XYZ file of C-alpha atoms in Angstrom:
704
model
C -0.853 -25.968 -12.957
C -2.394 -24.296 -9.871
C -4.444 -26.560 -7.484
C -7.348 -25.481 -5.527
C -7.950 -26.039 -2.706
C -4.865 -26.416 -0.757
C -4.702 -29.350 1.875
C -3.557 -29.064 5.494
C -1.491 -31.985 6.431
C -2.148 -31.482 10.147
C -5.833 -31.585 9.765
C -5.854 -34.780 7.343
C -3.853 -36.878 9.756
C -6.826 -37.802 11.795
C -9.028 -38.736 8.780
C -9.948 -42.398 8.594
C -11.243 -44.139 5.601
C -14.417 -46.305 5.594
C -13.687 -48.911 3.029
C -17.351 -49.977 2.576
C -18.326 -46.439 1.983
C -15.408 -45.923 -0.281
C -16.548 -48.801 -2.663
C -19.531 -47.094 -3.512
C -17.726 -44.509 -5.252
C -14.056 -45.973 -6.024
C -12.525 -49.401 -5.974
C -9.167 -48.036 -5.472
C -6.324 -45.253 -5.979
C -2.953 -46.334 -7.696
C 0.213 -44.670 -8.422
C 1.770 -46.154 -11.625
C 5.336 -45.437 -12.771
C 6.925 -46.389 -16.171
C 10.147 -48.174 -15.207
C 12.877 -48.191 -18.167
C 13.925 -51.852 -17.088
C 10.678 -53.377 -16.004
C 7.966 -51.253 -17.807
C 4.938 -50.249 -16.280
C 4.701 -50.830 -12.421
C 2.074 -50.103 -9.789
C 4.023 -48.299 -6.832
C 1.030 -47.595 -4.782
C -2.488 -48.907 -4.442
C -4.925 -48.007 -1.892
C -6.594 -50.074 -0.511
C -3.886 -52.549 -0.872
C -4.875 -55.954 -2.327
C -7.742 -54.607 -4.509
C -6.756 -56.393 -7.720
C -5.142 -59.683 -8.956
C -1.691 -59.643 -10.386
C -3.250 -59.913 -14.059
C -5.533 -57.050 -13.335
C -2.666 -54.836 -12.041
C -1.009 -55.370 -15.475
C -4.073 -54.414 -17.347
C -4.550 -51.206 -15.312
C -0.751 -50.327 -15.579
C -0.643 -50.796 -19.481
C -3.828 -48.792 -19.838
C -2.717 -45.793 -17.693
C 0.002 -44.432 -20.242
C 0.032 -42.880 -23.679
C 1.304 -45.124 -26.385
C 4.117 -42.441 -26.919
C 5.604 -39.550 -24.996
C 4.557 -36.013 -25.795
C 6.228 -34.326 -28.845
C 7.126 -31.292 -26.496
C 10.880 -31.010 -26.816
C 11.627 -28.445 -24.271
C 14.821 -28.764 -22.325
C 12.871 -29.164 -18.967
C 9.210 -29.199 -19.050
C 6.153 -30.967 -17.485
C 3.252 -32.267 -19.805
C 0.033 -33.223 -18.012
C -3.208 -35.071 -19.443
C -6.116 -36.441 -18.402
C -7.930 -39.341 -19.874
C -9.926 -42.534 -18.940
C -10.180 -46.304 -20.003
C -12.609 -49.027 -19.595
C -11.272 -52.700 -19.186
C -12.862 -56.073 -18.564
C -12.302 -57.397 -15.096
C -10.405 -60.746 -15.143
C -12.622 -62.439 -12.361
C -15.716 -62.313 -14.608
C -13.998 -62.885 -18.095
C -16.633 -65.623 -18.676
C -19.577 -63.196 -18.552
C -19.522 -61.317 -21.947
C -21.526 -58.515 -23.099
C -24.850 -58.850 -24.821
C -24.318 -59.799 -28.419
C -26.453 -60.111 -31.441
C -26.351 -63.893 -31.146
C -28.143 -63.578 -27.814
C -30.799 -61.162 -28.998
C -34.265 -62.638 -29.838
C -34.994 -62.535 -33.516
C -37.487 -60.047 -34.818
C -39.786 -62.561 -35.886
C -39.867 -64.195 -32.372
C -42.768 -63.063 -29.819
C -41.201 -61.856 -26.689
C -43.369 -62.156 -23.700
C -43.501 -59.875 -20.652
C -42.823 -62.865 -18.379
C -39.779 -64.073 -20.406
C -38.226 -60.637 -20.384
C -38.811 -60.077 -16.779
C -36.908 -63.233 -15.889
C -33.981 -62.441 -18.041
C -33.727 -58.962 -16.438
C -33.997 -60.494 -12.869
C -31.145 -62.843 -13.672
C -29.156 -59.893 -14.782
C -29.858 -58.236 -11.405
C -28.893 -61.178 -9.608
C -25.589 -61.624 -11.546
C -24.686 -58.076 -10.710
C -25.204 -58.041 -6.940
C -21.804 -57.325 -5.273
C -18.560 -56.282 -6.730
C -17.849 -59.982 -7.843
C -20.617 -59.289 -10.587
C -18.919 -56.423 -12.171
C -17.650 -56.991 -15.609
C -16.014 -53.772 -16.460
C -13.637 -51.351 -14.465
C -13.252 -47.637 -15.440
C -9.874 -46.144 -14.893
C -9.447 -42.192 -14.730
C -5.856 -41.211 -15.335
C -3.843 -37.948 -14.439
C -0.619 -38.693 -16.515
C 2.570 -36.470 -15.951
C 5.490 -36.554 -18.556
C 8.498 -34.846 -17.197
C 11.136 -33.954 -19.804
C 14.637 -33.739 -18.510
C 17.727 -34.412 -20.403
C 19.608 -35.464 -17.374
C 17.513 -38.455 -16.957
C 17.752 -41.712 -18.808
C 15.754 -41.517 -22.103
C 15.264 -37.896 -21.384
C 12.608 -38.040 -18.981
C 10.079 -39.952 -16.774
C 6.313 -40.814 -16.590
C 3.927 -41.419 -13.792
C 0.140 -41.786 -13.484
C -2.319 -41.146 -10.671
C -5.415 -43.409 -11.391
C -8.757 -43.650 -9.841
C -10.428 -46.868 -10.481
C -14.274 -47.401 -10.214
C -17.051 -49.646 -11.316
C -18.999 -46.370 -12.094
C -18.485 -44.247 -15.259
C -19.044 -40.940 -13.394
C -16.665 -39.050 -15.514
C -18.262 -35.717 -14.197
C -16.966 -36.780 -10.666
C -13.688 -38.279 -11.349
C -12.206 -35.934 -13.778
C -12.295 -32.788 -11.683
C -11.400 -34.928 -8.760
C -8.137 -35.801 -10.546
C -7.399 -32.252 -10.962
C -6.976 -31.910 -7.181
C -5.471 -35.541 -6.628
C -2.908 -35.515 -9.258
C -0.863 -32.292 -8.441
C -1.464 -33.183 -4.685
C 0.450 -36.432 -5.221
C 3.323 -34.717 -7.087
C 3.332 -32.425 -3.962
C 2.976 -34.710 -0.996
C 3.631 -38.151 -2.110
C 1.669 -41.280 -1.216
C -0.159 -39.621 1.477
C -2.389 -37.934 -1.116
C -4.160 -41.190 -1.688
C -5.246 -41.727 1.727
C -6.343 -38.270 2.067
C -8.527 -38.346 -0.917
C -9.671 -41.668 0.044
C -10.700 -40.589 3.509
C -12.789 -37.692 1.922
C -14.435 -39.874 -0.784
C -15.591 -42.523 1.888
C -17.294 -39.755 3.615
C -19.370 -38.681 0.626
C -23.243 -39.690 0.600
C -24.460 -42.666 -1.402
C -24.513 -41.801 -5.091
C -27.925 -40.929 -6.301
C -28.256 -41.408 -10.130
C -29.838 -38.517 -11.951
C -29.247 -35.992 -9.319
C -27.066 -32.994 -8.723
C -24.665 -33.831 -5.721
C -22.497 -31.626 -3.697
C -19.146 -33.470 -2.787
C -16.577 -32.003 -0.421
C -13.018 -32.534 -0.917
C -10.954 -30.526 1.803
C -12.297 -26.963 1.820
C -13.537 -27.519 -1.845
C -16.992 -28.616 -3.010
C -17.613 -30.425 -6.375
C -20.869 -29.726 -7.793
C -21.677 -32.635 -10.051
C -24.646 -34.244 -11.932
C -24.655 -38.065 -12.039
C -26.209 -39.797 -15.076
C -29.620 -41.363 -14.704
C -30.234 -44.875 -13.551
C -31.630 -46.123 -16.833
C -28.482 -45.170 -18.754
C -26.158 -47.099 -16.337
C -24.728 -50.355 -17.597
C -26.701 -53.374 -16.275
C -23.704 -54.750 -14.121
C -23.853 -51.557 -11.802
C -25.800 -51.737 -8.726
C -29.701 -51.717 -8.752
C -31.256 -48.407 -8.659
C -34.863 -47.282 -8.470
C -35.799 -46.299 -11.968
C -38.878 -43.999 -12.842
C -41.197 -45.186 -15.792
C -41.708 -41.543 -16.666
C -38.175 -40.835 -16.900
C -37.099 -43.359 -19.510
C -37.267 -43.142 -23.423
C -39.454 -42.971 -25.320
C -40.714 -40.069 -23.531
C -39.022 -36.656 -23.669
C -37.803 -35.842 -20.122
C -39.759 -33.022 -18.297
C -36.508 -31.460 -16.705
C -33.965 -30.635 -19.375
C -31.334 -29.694 -16.756
C -31.199 -33.312 -15.571
C -28.572 -35.584 -17.617
C -30.224 -38.101 -19.873
C -27.385 -40.492 -20.461
C -23.688 -41.329 -19.737
C -20.836 -38.698 -20.430
C -23.352 -35.822 -20.563
C -20.350 -33.543 -20.030
C -18.463 -34.664 -23.169
C -17.429 -32.017 -25.815
C -19.296 -33.233 -28.858
C -18.622 -30.104 -30.703
C -15.054 -29.644 -29.987
C -14.309 -33.396 -30.814
C -16.388 -33.609 -34.190
C -15.834 -30.109 -35.279
C -14.110 -30.910 -38.405
C -16.692 -33.656 -39.530
C -19.953 -32.055 -38.029
C -22.009 -33.170 -41.198
C -21.148 -36.615 -40.399
C -22.721 -36.668 -36.620
C -25.977 -38.023 -38.125
C -24.165 -40.930 -39.644
C -22.340 -41.674 -36.515
C -25.652 -41.518 -34.643
C -27.102 -44.146 -36.615
C -23.924 -46.399 -36.316
C -24.281 -46.083 -32.510
C -28.003 -46.730 -32.692
C -27.631 -50.078 -34.508
C -24.486 -51.088 -32.607
C -21.956 -51.107 -35.490
C -18.466 -51.491 -34.544
C -16.396 -48.248 -34.854
C -12.568 -47.579 -34.509
C -11.890 -44.139 -33.315
C -8.299 -42.757 -33.902
C -6.924 -39.645 -32.091
C -3.588 -38.307 -31.752
C -3.592 -38.425 -27.960
C -5.593 -40.618 -25.433
C -7.619 -37.426 -24.100
C -8.818 -36.968 -27.730
C -9.851 -40.393 -28.508
C -11.597 -41.149 -25.188
C -13.446 -37.980 -25.462
C -14.708 -38.892 -29.008
C -15.847 -42.343 -27.581
C -17.598 -40.585 -24.569
C -19.474 -38.334 -27.196
C -20.597 -41.220 -29.256
C -22.005 -42.803 -26.269
C -23.665 -39.887 -25.277
C -25.047 -39.098 -28.720
C -27.866 -41.904 -28.445
C -29.101 -40.865 -24.880
C -31.683 -41.527 -23.531
C -31.097 -44.970 -25.129
C -28.640 -47.064 -22.932
C -25.614 -48.107 -24.826
C -25.110 -51.873 -24.706
C -22.236 -51.883 -27.123
C -18.711 -52.643 -25.495
C -17.031 -49.218 -25.671
C -13.335 -48.722 -24.687
C -12.386 -45.071 -24.547
C -8.622 -45.789 -24.689
C -7.718 -49.181 -26.093
C -4.147 -50.597 -26.273
C -2.531 -53.628 -27.714
C -1.954 -54.958 -24.217
C -5.669 -55.415 -23.550
C -6.505 -59.011 -23.199
C -9.276 -58.500 -25.646
C -6.833 -57.526 -28.465
C -5.783 -60.998 -29.090
C -9.155 -62.104 -30.126
C -9.692 -59.050 -32.223
C -6.556 -59.420 -33.774
C -7.413 -63.049 -34.759
C -10.370 -62.354 -36.820
C -9.914 -63.118 -40.569
C -11.466 -61.122 -43.415
C -15.023 -61.802 -43.623
C -15.383 -62.543 -39.842
C -17.973 -60.594 -37.987
C -16.529 -57.959 -35.904
C -18.141 -57.692 -32.606
C -20.140 -54.378 -31.709
C -17.534 -52.380 -30.106
C -16.246 -48.684 -29.998
C -12.407 -48.634 -29.716
C -10.631 -45.339 -29.102
C -6.975 -45.652 -30.013
C -3.895 -43.594 -30.651
C -1.545 -46.382 -31.994
C -1.624 -46.349 -35.761
C -0.759 -49.957 -35.794
C -4.510 -50.772 -35.146
C -5.098 -49.635 -38.729
C -3.330 -52.848 -40.009
C -4.250 -55.199 -37.152
C -7.950 -54.239 -37.156
C -8.211 -53.746 -40.967
C -11.638 -55.896 -41.100
C -13.561 -53.239 -38.730
C -16.105 -51.684 -41.043
C -16.166 -47.987 -39.805
C -13.102 -45.852 -38.913
C -13.210 -42.241 -37.723
C -10.198 -39.944 -37.256
C -10.601 -37.098 -34.922
C -8.596 -34.325 -33.183
C -5.436 -32.471 -34.211
C -1.717 -33.208 -33.227
C -0.780 -32.288 -29.625
C 0.099 -28.576 -29.081
C 3.158 -27.462 -26.794
C 1.140 -26.988 -23.797
C 2.504 -27.966 -20.253
C -0.797 -27.783 -18.516
C -4.048 -29.831 -18.221
C -6.553 -27.796 -20.222
C -9.313 -28.693 -18.010
C -11.759 -26.062 -16.786
C -13.016 -26.165 -13.200
C -16.602 -25.695 -13.317
C -19.984 -27.241 -12.462
C -21.038 -29.931 -14.905
C -24.501 -28.609 -14.775
C -23.509 -25.443 -16.596
C -20.336 -26.118 -18.484
C -18.107 -28.787 -20.189
C -15.285 -30.092 -18.319
C -12.637 -28.082 -20.306
C -10.743 -29.194 -23.261
C -8.162 -32.062 -22.881
C -4.676 -31.446 -24.373
C -4.656 -31.802 -27.965
C -7.969 -30.361 -29.120
C -5.941 -27.077 -29.932
C -7.648 -23.705 -29.418
C -6.595 -22.268 -32.694
C -9.480 -20.720 -34.807
C -11.379 -23.208 -36.899
C -14.294 -22.517 -39.167
C -17.066 -24.817 -39.854
C -16.359 -26.612 -43.021
C -18.664 -25.554 -45.900
C -19.210 -27.314 -49.176
C -16.849 -26.232 -52.101
C -15.368 -28.046 -55.085
C -11.923 -28.251 -53.297
C -13.641 -29.867 -50.311
C -15.280 -32.360 -52.622
C -12.021 -33.410 -54.258
C -10.343 -33.710 -50.859
C -13.262 -36.082 -49.754
C -12.848 -38.112 -52.892
C -9.140 -38.329 -52.250
C -9.480 -39.444 -48.683
C -11.945 -42.214 -49.737
C -9.464 -43.246 -52.461
C -6.328 -43.359 -50.117
C -8.325 -45.078 -47.329
C -7.471 -44.694 -43.496
C -3.873 -45.892 -44.177
C -3.199 -42.312 -45.299
C -3.217 -41.336 -41.582
C 0.265 -43.080 -41.380
C 1.890 -40.022 -43.008
C -0.501 -37.248 -42.036
C -3.272 -36.995 -39.563
C -6.675 -35.718 -40.917
C -10.293 -35.657 -39.580
C -12.305 -37.893 -41.593
C -14.758 -40.988 -41.723
C -14.237 -44.100 -43.838
C -17.477 -46.231 -43.847
C -19.676 -47.866 -46.640
C -22.648 -47.405 -44.595
C -25.288 -45.019 -46.154
C -27.235 -42.904 -43.548
C -31.022 -42.786 -43.465
C -30.949 -39.635 -41.458
C -30.335 -36.425 -43.218
C -28.114 -33.719 -41.503
C -30.123 -30.961 -39.983
C -28.917 -27.726 -41.631
C -31.190 -25.698 -39.220
C -29.003 -27.097 -36.261
C -25.823 -26.498 -38.023
C -26.666 -23.089 -38.789
C -27.388 -22.383 -35.154
C -23.944 -23.319 -34.027
C -21.543 -20.550 -32.978
C -18.280 -20.455 -35.020
C -14.727 -19.654 -34.080
C -13.167 -18.142 -30.958
C -10.502 -15.637 -30.434
C -9.231 -16.851 -27.124
C -9.264 -20.036 -25.160
C -12.035 -18.629 -22.902
C -14.235 -17.444 -25.912
C -13.613 -20.730 -27.557
C -14.707 -22.658 -24.470
C -17.936 -20.542 -24.141
C -18.741 -21.238 -27.917
C -18.448 -24.870 -27.251
C -20.703 -24.889 -24.078
C -23.445 -23.400 -26.309
C -22.905 -25.531 -29.229
C -22.957 -28.600 -27.200
C -26.079 -27.774 -25.567
C -27.571 -27.431 -28.995
C -26.297 -30.591 -30.357
C -27.195 -32.675 -27.318
C -30.743 -31.325 -27.278
C -31.208 -32.200 -30.905
C -29.937 -35.772 -30.683
C -31.998 -36.328 -27.369
C -35.083 -35.321 -29.367
C -34.111 -37.332 -32.396
C -33.554 -40.497 -30.311
C -36.606 -40.002 -28.364
C -38.885 -39.617 -31.499
C -37.027 -42.644 -33.181
C -38.179 -44.732 -29.994
C -41.507 -43.396 -29.740
C -43.367 -46.062 -31.796
C -42.482 -48.615 -29.167
C -44.462 -46.568 -26.668
C -47.743 -48.670 -26.773
C -45.654 -51.648 -25.391
C -44.815 -49.515 -22.076
C -48.090 -48.391 -21.080
C -48.957 -49.374 -17.464
C -52.621 -49.871 -16.818
C -54.360 -48.592 -13.534
C -57.725 -50.128 -12.239
C -60.761 -47.897 -13.235
C -63.257 -46.642 -10.707
C -65.440 -49.522 -9.557
C -63.068 -52.096 -11.106
C -61.840 -54.884 -8.697
C -58.211 -54.057 -7.668
C -57.620 -57.484 -6.401
C -57.216 -59.300 -9.460
C -54.038 -59.415 -11.469
C -53.330 -56.372 -13.873
C -53.713 -57.281 -17.515
C -50.291 -58.166 -18.817
C -48.421 -55.690 -21.264
C -48.915 -56.368 -25.055
C -46.429 -59.034 -26.370
C -43.943 -57.713 -28.817
C -43.560 -59.362 -32.233
C -41.027 -57.726 -34.594
C -42.614 -58.460 -37.847
C -45.988 -57.325 -36.561
C -44.491 -54.095 -35.132
C -42.688 -53.187 -38.543
C -45.875 -53.924 -40.512
C -48.085 -51.553 -38.570
C -45.138 -49.056 -38.450
C -44.852 -49.147 -42.227
C -48.687 -48.785 -42.468
C -48.981 -45.680 -40.011
C -45.757 -43.915 -40.786
C -42.855 -42.817 -38.605
C -44.229 -39.570 -37.576
C -43.894 -35.960 -38.715
C -40.753 -35.194 -36.896
C -38.668 -38.020 -38.342
C -40.243 -37.981 -41.803
C -38.840 -34.464 -42.470
C -35.181 -35.701 -41.505
C -35.085 -39.261 -42.777
C -35.009 -40.778 -46.235
C -37.894 -42.976 -47.651
C -36.053 -46.269 -46.503
C -36.556 -45.238 -42.839
C -37.970 -48.667 -42.050
C -34.735 -50.251 -42.757
C -33.119 -48.380 -39.961
C -35.806 -50.027 -37.577
C -35.094 -53.293 -38.805
C -31.344 -52.877 -38.183
C -32.218 -51.580 -34.766
C -34.281 -54.486 -33.896
C -31.460 -56.948 -34.856
C -28.767 -54.931 -33.058
C -27.276 -55.009 -29.597
C -28.970 -52.024 -28.215
C -32.642 -52.931 -28.556
C -33.406 -56.005 -26.535
C -31.597 -54.860 -23.520
C -33.386 -51.447 -23.557
C -36.646 -52.967 -24.412
C -36.404 -55.649 -21.492
C -35.205 -53.097 -19.024
C -37.896 -50.775 -20.134
C -40.770 -53.326 -19.640
C -39.493 -54.567 -16.315
C -39.704 -50.949 -15.035
C -43.231 -50.373 -16.373
C -44.299 -53.695 -14.824
C -42.976 -52.556 -11.474
C -44.788 -49.274 -11.953
C -47.889 -51.003 -12.882
C -47.550 -53.217 -9.762
C -47.181 -50.205 -7.555
C -50.317 -48.493 -9.037
C -52.505 -51.490 -8.452
C -50.969 -52.051 -4.869
C -51.843 -48.484 -4.189
C -55.432 -49.095 -5.466
C -55.919 -52.000 -3.223
C -54.899 -50.008 -0.215
C -57.531 -47.456 -1.041
C -60.277 -49.938 -1.832
C -63.445 -49.863 0.132
C -64.016 -53.519 0.507
C -67.551 -53.101 1.871
C -68.589 -50.956 -1.173
C -67.213 -53.558 -3.443
C -68.733 -56.602 -1.693
C -72.104 -55.083 -2.091
C -71.631 -54.908 -5.878
C -70.157 -58.559 -6.184
C -71.890 -61.886 -7.244
C -71.117 -64.872 -5.283
C -68.638 -66.243 -7.706
C -66.899 -62.718 -7.743
C -66.780 -62.992 -3.904
C -65.049 -66.261 -4.184
C -62.491 -65.067 -6.649
C -61.822 -61.886 -4.725
C -61.022 -64.039 -1.435
C -58.359 -66.011 -3.533
C -56.925 -62.920 -4.957
C -56.599 -60.982 -1.595
C -55.128 -64.126 -0.038
C -52.537 -64.403 -2.768
C -51.409 -60.893 -2.542
C -51.237 -61.021 1.415
C -48.924 -64.219 0.972
C -46.953 -62.293 -1.575
C -46.411 -59.364 0.876
C -45.341 -61.998 3.700
C -42.761 -63.573 1.299
C -41.458 -60.256 0.408
C -40.927 -59.505 4.127
C -39.294 -62.940 4.774
C -36.790 -62.318 1.831
C -36.071 -58.806 3.259
C -37.655 -56.922 0.329
C -40.734 -55.625 2.104
C -41.577 -51.936 1.842
C -41.771 -49.233 4.537
C -45.429 -49.794 4.505
C -45.438 -53.618 4.921
C -47.330 -53.695 8.185
C -50.057 -51.175 7.148
C -50.435 -53.215 3.755
C -50.666 -56.667 5.573
C -53.202 -55.327 8.036
C -55.456 -53.761 5.163
C -55.312 -57.019 3.108
C -56.143 -59.232 6.219
C -59.122 -56.877 7.142
C -60.348 -57.201 3.403
C -59.742 -61.099 3.506
C -61.905 -61.482 6.638
C -64.429 -59.160 5.431
C -64.932 -61.301 2.196
C -64.744 -64.340 4.217
C -67.446 -63.374 6.678
C -70.187 -62.988 3.699
C -69.379 -66.452 2.253
C -71.747 -69.272 3.275
C -70.856 -71.101 6.474
C -70.289 -74.457 4.657
C -67.804 -72.870 2.413
C -66.061 -70.971 5.234
C -65.526 -74.354 6.766
C -64.124 -75.853 3.481
C -61.747 -72.947 3.127
C -60.431 -73.325 6.742
C -59.320 -76.846 6.079
C -56.317 -75.160 4.792
C -54.288 -74.698 8.231
C -52.203 -71.749 6.588
C -55.443 -69.873 5.599
C -56.837 -70.677 8.938
C -53.910 -68.859 10.451
C -54.453 -65.848 8.274
C -57.852 -65.655 9.209
C -57.340 -65.961 13.018
C -55.530 -62.638 13.281
C -55.932 -61.680 17.109
C -56.705 -58.211 16.304
C -59.662 -59.212 14.184
C -61.171 -62.126 16.180
C -62.201 -59.880 18.852
C -64.353 -57.970 16.578
C -66.683 -60.953 16.224
C -66.202 -61.405 12.543
C -65.849 -65.137 12.646
C -68.918 -67.099 13.794
C -68.568 -69.422 16.880
C -68.861 -72.463 14.568
C -65.930 -71.202 12.504
C -63.897 -70.383 15.408
C -64.284 -73.821 16.831
C -63.486 -75.403 13.457
C -60.256 -73.393 13.261
C -59.415 -74.345 16.909
C -59.885 -78.051 16.090
C -57.641 -77.922 12.863
C -55.083 -75.958 14.743
C -55.115 -78.558 17.774
C -54.654 -81.401 15.117
C -57.846 -83.221 16.384
C -59.332 -85.851 14.112
C -62.072 -84.688 11.612
C -64.662 -87.468 11.238
C -66.834 -85.128 8.975
C -63.925 -84.610 6.448
C -65.673 -86.592 3.901
C -68.786 -84.840 4.321
C -67.023 -81.542 3.440
C -65.374 -83.224 0.447
C -68.997 -84.054 -0.745
C -70.071 -80.563 -0.095
C -67.120 -79.038 -1.952
C -67.863 -81.265 -4.948
C -71.462 -79.836 -5.012
C -70.156 -76.295 -4.772
C -67.989 -76.674 -7.709
C -70.737 -78.258 -9.739
C -73.088 -75.462 -8.761
C -70.560 -72.853 -9.924
C -70.161 -74.757 -13.319
C -66.647 -75.850 -12.195
C -64.849 -79.282 -12.256
C -64.012 -81.157 -9.104
C -60.411 -81.254 -10.318
C -60.220 -77.767 -9.886
C -60.499 -78.135 -5.999
C -56.860 -77.081 -5.906
C -58.309 -73.616 -6.406
C -58.756 -73.310 -2.683
C -55.342 -74.699 -1.714
């Protein structure tokens, strides 16, 4: 395999790695060797000491195919690229969101409770210690040589990261893998040095990343599609489902470069069934002949439900050595299988996980190729090539015929165990889909290819057609939830100092009743059967709904807060005061004071915005403007609170003469801690004020 660009060792020797910057992209780079006596061993790890001994074993076992390539040439090299996802040992007590943790559909979910849960999630994921999963991107080389023991050897070059950036690490492996086999372990330090010089990752944007004298043009998945345990990114309310994205060139989910068409080419009619299974979070077992094929299938399924974030635990390449296998293997018949999507190559899983309800077989047996079939191209305009095993032979889209019907009946009768004797593309599931296959989409797909280059070009076009269709399908499915995500803005003449109205509370039963009465909409009604409401019921109970709903509501609340804060900055306080009643003036004073204290607390906690000083000055000016129109007796009552008196005694304002001499004197007396013999007088005055306003004396805490 040719490698581009070439590296000059003399120029690289001066490079130094900024480990803190490196962590933004990758945790470590490893070289793993398969030893005949000791098994999988990590030969090199940079930076050293990145993992515990248990985690090193997990990484090592996941970095090799379950069996060597069937290429029997006397002396040959066989490369492949795939990736895996494993649970970090340090946080094994933190599990994924399961259906048992989801609020029932008949429970009312308030905005405040959801916001609290999401905030707790954010606190748990700060720093690498909060990461629950580790992604490993593998360049595996099998060298066949009859002169060696057992006829060959295996080594894997692995990039480990907390980020599922397949569009970055796959092309990076094309450079790093061959480079290591050329110059040895120095390749790890060279690549790490360049990666540490990359800018901070910006989700949802196209980035140019330099490696040597080459540049990777990659598009990162948007923030709303990233798993919760990954860092905090600013999310735009307008960019999230249930609204169609305005810019179609920006990726809308994870693994936007996966080859949907090439992976499921033999079972295209079942894509709508698979879309529903992913939507409602059903457990699925994906079986492929090779790791590249099964991991590509899992990635394609995750991308199928974009822009909905996938909260199901997905494992692109799963082996019997994974710590979670012991638990899954212990499940008995009738036990509920957890919501997972597992990609496997070992047929032993057909017997070990016989109670998993949905099994999908993809791909074709490996061809005699000695290169990584992986195109070097921009992820914005092409798929990342075809992993080995997909086969570039001519395949036609399967059409209905009596023979195909008989074959389908035979497959169902034989069950998935028929894969033990012959690999076939098929699906075994008792689930009946609500969504009908869109024949107009299938008819638009371009069939067959004469050469690998033509074949890849066809897949590029077909993937864009399929991805656009399922993006539109998912967006329309989520559209009925739109009223729960509408941020309000203060209308003209409306007081922006009061709290914005809360978002409408969600009640599952009420939502389903209203949806049943008004219908699902023209787009879905044409594509779904009459029992479409059952799909919504399953979705509400599944593992994907509540995490998406909570996250979406939190983003909208933040957007609403931003809009009202912006309105307060633009408010003409003198104009508003001229239209207020005396009671509204008192309410406004307390509201402005609360917002000002909130800004100060944000600054103390290190979360203040860039416009903190400007915002505080505006709120102080407004607070003192409202204070100046209050009766003097009430001013004196309010100033009994020392903190409030401090806010009102801003040096930049007292010089303007806003406060009367009597009030200023009162402030000084409180500040100096002098005795106040007239305190009882003001308490009686306060009682009279509350009674005048129709209030209760017990509400005196209103001013404190």
